[in-house]
GROMACS .gro file of C-alpha atoms in nm:
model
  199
    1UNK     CA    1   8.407  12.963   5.995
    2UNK     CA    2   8.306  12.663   6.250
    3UNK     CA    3   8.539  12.492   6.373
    4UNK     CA    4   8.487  12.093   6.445
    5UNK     CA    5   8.650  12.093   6.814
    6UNK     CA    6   8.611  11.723   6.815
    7UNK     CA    7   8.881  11.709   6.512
    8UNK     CA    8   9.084  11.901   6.670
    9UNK     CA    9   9.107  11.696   6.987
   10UNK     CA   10   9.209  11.384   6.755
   11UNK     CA   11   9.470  11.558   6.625
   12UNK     CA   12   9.610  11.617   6.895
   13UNK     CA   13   9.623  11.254   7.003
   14UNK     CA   14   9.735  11.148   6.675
   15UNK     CA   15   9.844  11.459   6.415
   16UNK     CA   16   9.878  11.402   6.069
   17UNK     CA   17  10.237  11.446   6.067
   18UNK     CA   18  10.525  11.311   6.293
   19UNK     CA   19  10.883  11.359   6.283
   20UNK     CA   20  11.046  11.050   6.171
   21UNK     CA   21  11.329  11.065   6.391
   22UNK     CA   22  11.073  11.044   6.741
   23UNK     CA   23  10.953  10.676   6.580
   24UNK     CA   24  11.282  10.563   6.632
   25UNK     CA   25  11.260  10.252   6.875
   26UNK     CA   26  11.548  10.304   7.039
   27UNK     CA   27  11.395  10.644   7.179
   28UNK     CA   28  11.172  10.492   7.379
   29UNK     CA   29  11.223  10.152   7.403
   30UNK     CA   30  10.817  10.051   7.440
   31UNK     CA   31  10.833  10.153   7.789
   32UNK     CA   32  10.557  10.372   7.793
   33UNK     CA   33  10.365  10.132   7.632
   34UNK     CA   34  10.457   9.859   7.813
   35UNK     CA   35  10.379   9.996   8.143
   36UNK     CA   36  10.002  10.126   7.991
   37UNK     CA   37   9.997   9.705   7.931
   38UNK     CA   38  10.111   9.607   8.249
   39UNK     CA   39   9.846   9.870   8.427
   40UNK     CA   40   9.529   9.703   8.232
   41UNK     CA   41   9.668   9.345   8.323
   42UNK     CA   42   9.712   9.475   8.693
   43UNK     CA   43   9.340   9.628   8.663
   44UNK     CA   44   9.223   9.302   8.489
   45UNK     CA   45   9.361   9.039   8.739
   46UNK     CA   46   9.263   9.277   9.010
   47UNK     CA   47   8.942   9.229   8.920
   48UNK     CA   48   8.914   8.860   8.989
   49UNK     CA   49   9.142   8.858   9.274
   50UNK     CA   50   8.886   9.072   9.450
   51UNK     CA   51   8.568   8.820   9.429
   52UNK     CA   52   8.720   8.580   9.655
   53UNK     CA   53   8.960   8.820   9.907
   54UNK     CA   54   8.845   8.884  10.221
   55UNK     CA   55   8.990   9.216  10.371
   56UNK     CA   56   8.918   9.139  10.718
   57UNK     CA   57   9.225   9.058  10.959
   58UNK     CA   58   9.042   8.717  11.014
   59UNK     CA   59   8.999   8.643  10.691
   60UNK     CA   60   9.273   8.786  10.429
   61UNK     CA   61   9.553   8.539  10.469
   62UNK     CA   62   9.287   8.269  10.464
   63UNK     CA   63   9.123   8.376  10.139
   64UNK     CA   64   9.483   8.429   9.990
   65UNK     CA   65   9.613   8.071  10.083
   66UNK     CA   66   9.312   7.913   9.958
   67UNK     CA   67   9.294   8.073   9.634
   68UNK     CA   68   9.670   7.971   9.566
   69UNK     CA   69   9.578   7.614   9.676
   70UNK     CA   70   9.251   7.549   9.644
   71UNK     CA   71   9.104   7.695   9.363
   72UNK     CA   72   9.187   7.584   8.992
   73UNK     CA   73   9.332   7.905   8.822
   74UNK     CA   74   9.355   8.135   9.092
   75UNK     CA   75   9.753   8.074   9.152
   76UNK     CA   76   9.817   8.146   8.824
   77UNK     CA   77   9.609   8.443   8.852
   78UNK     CA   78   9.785   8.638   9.142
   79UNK     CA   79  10.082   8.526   8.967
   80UNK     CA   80   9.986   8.744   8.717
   81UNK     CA   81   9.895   9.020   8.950
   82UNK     CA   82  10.230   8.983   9.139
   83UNK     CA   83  10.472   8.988   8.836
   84UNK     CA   84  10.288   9.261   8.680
   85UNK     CA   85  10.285   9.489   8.944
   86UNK     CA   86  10.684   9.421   8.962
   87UNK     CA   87  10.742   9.459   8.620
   88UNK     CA   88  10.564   9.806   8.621
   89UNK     CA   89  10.717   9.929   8.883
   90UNK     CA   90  11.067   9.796   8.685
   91UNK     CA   91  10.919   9.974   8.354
   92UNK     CA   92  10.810  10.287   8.504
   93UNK     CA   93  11.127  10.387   8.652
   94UNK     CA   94  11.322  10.295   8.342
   95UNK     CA   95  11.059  10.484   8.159
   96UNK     CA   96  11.118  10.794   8.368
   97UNK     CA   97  11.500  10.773   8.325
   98UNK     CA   98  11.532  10.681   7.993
   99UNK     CA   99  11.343  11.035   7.978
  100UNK     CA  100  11.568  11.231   8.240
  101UNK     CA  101  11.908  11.074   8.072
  102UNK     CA  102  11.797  11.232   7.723
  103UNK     CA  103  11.661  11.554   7.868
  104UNK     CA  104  11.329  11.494   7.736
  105UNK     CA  105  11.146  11.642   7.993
  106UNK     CA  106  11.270  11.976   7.918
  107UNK     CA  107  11.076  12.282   7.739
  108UNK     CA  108  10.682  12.179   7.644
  109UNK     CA  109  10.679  11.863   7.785
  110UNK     CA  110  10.794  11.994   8.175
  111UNK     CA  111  10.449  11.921   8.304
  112UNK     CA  112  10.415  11.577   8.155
  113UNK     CA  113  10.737  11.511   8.340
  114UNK     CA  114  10.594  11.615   8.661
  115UNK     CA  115  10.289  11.437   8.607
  116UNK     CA  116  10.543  11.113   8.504
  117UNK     CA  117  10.678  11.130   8.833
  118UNK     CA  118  10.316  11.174   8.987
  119UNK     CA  119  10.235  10.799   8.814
  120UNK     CA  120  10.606  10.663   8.964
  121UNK     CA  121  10.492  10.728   9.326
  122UNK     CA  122  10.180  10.620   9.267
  123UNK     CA  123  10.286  10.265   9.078
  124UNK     CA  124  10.553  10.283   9.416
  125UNK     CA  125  10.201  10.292   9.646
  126UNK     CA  126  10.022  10.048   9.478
  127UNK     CA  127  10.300   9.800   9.481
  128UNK     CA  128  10.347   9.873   9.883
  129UNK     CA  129   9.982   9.847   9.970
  130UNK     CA  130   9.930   9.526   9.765
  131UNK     CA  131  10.192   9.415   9.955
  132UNK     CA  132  10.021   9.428  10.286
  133UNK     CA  133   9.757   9.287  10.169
  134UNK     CA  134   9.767   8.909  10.230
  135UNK     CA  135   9.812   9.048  10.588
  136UNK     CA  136  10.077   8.769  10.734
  137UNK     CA  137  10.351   8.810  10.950
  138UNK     CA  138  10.539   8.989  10.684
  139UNK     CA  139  10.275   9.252  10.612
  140UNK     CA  140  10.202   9.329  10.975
  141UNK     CA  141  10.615   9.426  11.061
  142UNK     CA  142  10.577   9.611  10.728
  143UNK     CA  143  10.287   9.830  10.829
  144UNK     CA  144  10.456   9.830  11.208
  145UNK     CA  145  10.760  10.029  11.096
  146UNK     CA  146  10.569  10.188  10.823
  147UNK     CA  147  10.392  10.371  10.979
  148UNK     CA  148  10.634  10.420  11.311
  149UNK     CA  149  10.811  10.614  11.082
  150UNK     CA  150  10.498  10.853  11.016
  151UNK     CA  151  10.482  10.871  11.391
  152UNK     CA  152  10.871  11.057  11.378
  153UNK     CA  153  10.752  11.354  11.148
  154UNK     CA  154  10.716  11.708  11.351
  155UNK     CA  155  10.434  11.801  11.468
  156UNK     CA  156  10.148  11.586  11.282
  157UNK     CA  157  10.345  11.232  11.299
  158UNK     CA  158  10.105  11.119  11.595
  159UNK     CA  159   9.764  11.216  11.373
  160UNK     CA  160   9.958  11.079  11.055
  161UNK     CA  161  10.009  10.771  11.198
  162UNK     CA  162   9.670  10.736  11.353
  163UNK     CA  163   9.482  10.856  11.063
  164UNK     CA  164   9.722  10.565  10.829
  165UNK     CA  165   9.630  10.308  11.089
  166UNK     CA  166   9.315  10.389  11.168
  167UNK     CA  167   9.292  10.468  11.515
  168UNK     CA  168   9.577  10.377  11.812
  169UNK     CA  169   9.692  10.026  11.739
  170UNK     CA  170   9.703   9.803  11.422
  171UNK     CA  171   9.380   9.619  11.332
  172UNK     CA  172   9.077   9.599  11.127
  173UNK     CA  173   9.048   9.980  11.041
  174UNK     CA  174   9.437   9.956  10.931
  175UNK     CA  175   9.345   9.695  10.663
  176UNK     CA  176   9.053   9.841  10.547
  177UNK     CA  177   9.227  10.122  10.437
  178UNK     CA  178   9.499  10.006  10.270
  179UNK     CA  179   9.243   9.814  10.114
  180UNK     CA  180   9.026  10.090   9.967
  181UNK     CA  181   9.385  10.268   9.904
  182UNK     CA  182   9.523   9.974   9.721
  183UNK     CA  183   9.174   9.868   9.466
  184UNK     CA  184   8.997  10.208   9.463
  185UNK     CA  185   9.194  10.537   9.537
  186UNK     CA  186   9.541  10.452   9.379
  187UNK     CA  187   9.417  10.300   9.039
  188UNK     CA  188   9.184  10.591   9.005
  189UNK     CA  189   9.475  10.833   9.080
  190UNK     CA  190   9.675  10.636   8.826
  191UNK     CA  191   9.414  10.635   8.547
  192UNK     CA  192   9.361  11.012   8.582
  193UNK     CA  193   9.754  11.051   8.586
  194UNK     CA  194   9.768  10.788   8.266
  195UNK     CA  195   9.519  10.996   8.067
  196UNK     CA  196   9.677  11.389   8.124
  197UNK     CA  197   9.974  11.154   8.065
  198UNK     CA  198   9.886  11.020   7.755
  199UNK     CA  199   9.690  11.403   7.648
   0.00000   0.00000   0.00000
């Protein structure tokens, strides 16, 4: 008898039949969902905020003052970037212990915890490397003790801290790479995370 795999798979996603009981609001509160709405704003606003940054040490605090001031819709815009990213990292930990508290993560769905806590740290590394981004006074003592602290762990700190800032001192290489962390490795991390999630 052949089997239509492709059926299957929907299924899956979305079975035929549900308990009643698990579409209970109160169960999850929309946090899961929420957060999946938050990411694609994050993703969206992302977007726009990279045409006009300029990740150079010169340049970034520059490009970020004079899209707040000087263009038309560009506060609003990384606005929109800043409050999401909050309010996902605010969802996603309420998310994960909303699960813990009810012992949901026990049983089949063990791995979909782990993987939950996987998308936490991530959400966590996102927020911290946006953060550094507009790279002002506040960004560079961030990244100073930051990655001091690397500097403390036995036996690799040194090369852990070097690697992180990209050679001996802060500079150039240390923005770059929170840079490509923060708009290419992260959300990729995050969308592979989101879909086993969501599987």
């Amino acid at each position: 008898m052949h089997t239509n795999h492709r059926h299957l798979f929907w299924l899956h996603l979305k079975p035929s039949r549900v308990n009643k009981r698990t579409l209970d609001f109160r169960l999850t509160f929309g946090l899961g969902g929420s957060s999946a709405v938050l990411f694609a704003l994050l993703v969206a606003s992302g977007a726009l905020l990279m045409l006009v940054y300029e990740a150079t040490p010169q340049g970034a605090y520059t490009s970020v003052a004079s899209l707040q001031q000087g263009s038309r819709f560009g506060g609003w815009v990384r606005n929109i970037h800043f409050l999401s990213a909050n309010l996902l990292v605010a969802t996603a930990l309420l998310h994960l212990l909303r699960v813990f508290l009810t012992g949901a993560f026990h049983g089949p769905r063990r791995l979909n915890w782990v993987i939950g806590v996987g998308l936490l740290f991530s959400v966590l590394a996102a927020n911290f490397t946006g953060y550094l981004l507009p790279w002002d006074q506040l960004a560079y003592w961030a990244i100073t003790i930051c990655t001091g602290m690397l500097g403390i762990v036995p036996l690799i700190g040194a090369s852990l801290e070097s690697a992180v800032r990209g050679g001996e001192s802060i500079g150039p290489a240390t923005l770059a790479t929170f840079y490509a962390l923060h708009t290419t490795l992260i959300p990729l991390t995050l969308l592979i995370l989101m879909g086993l999630h969501f599987w």
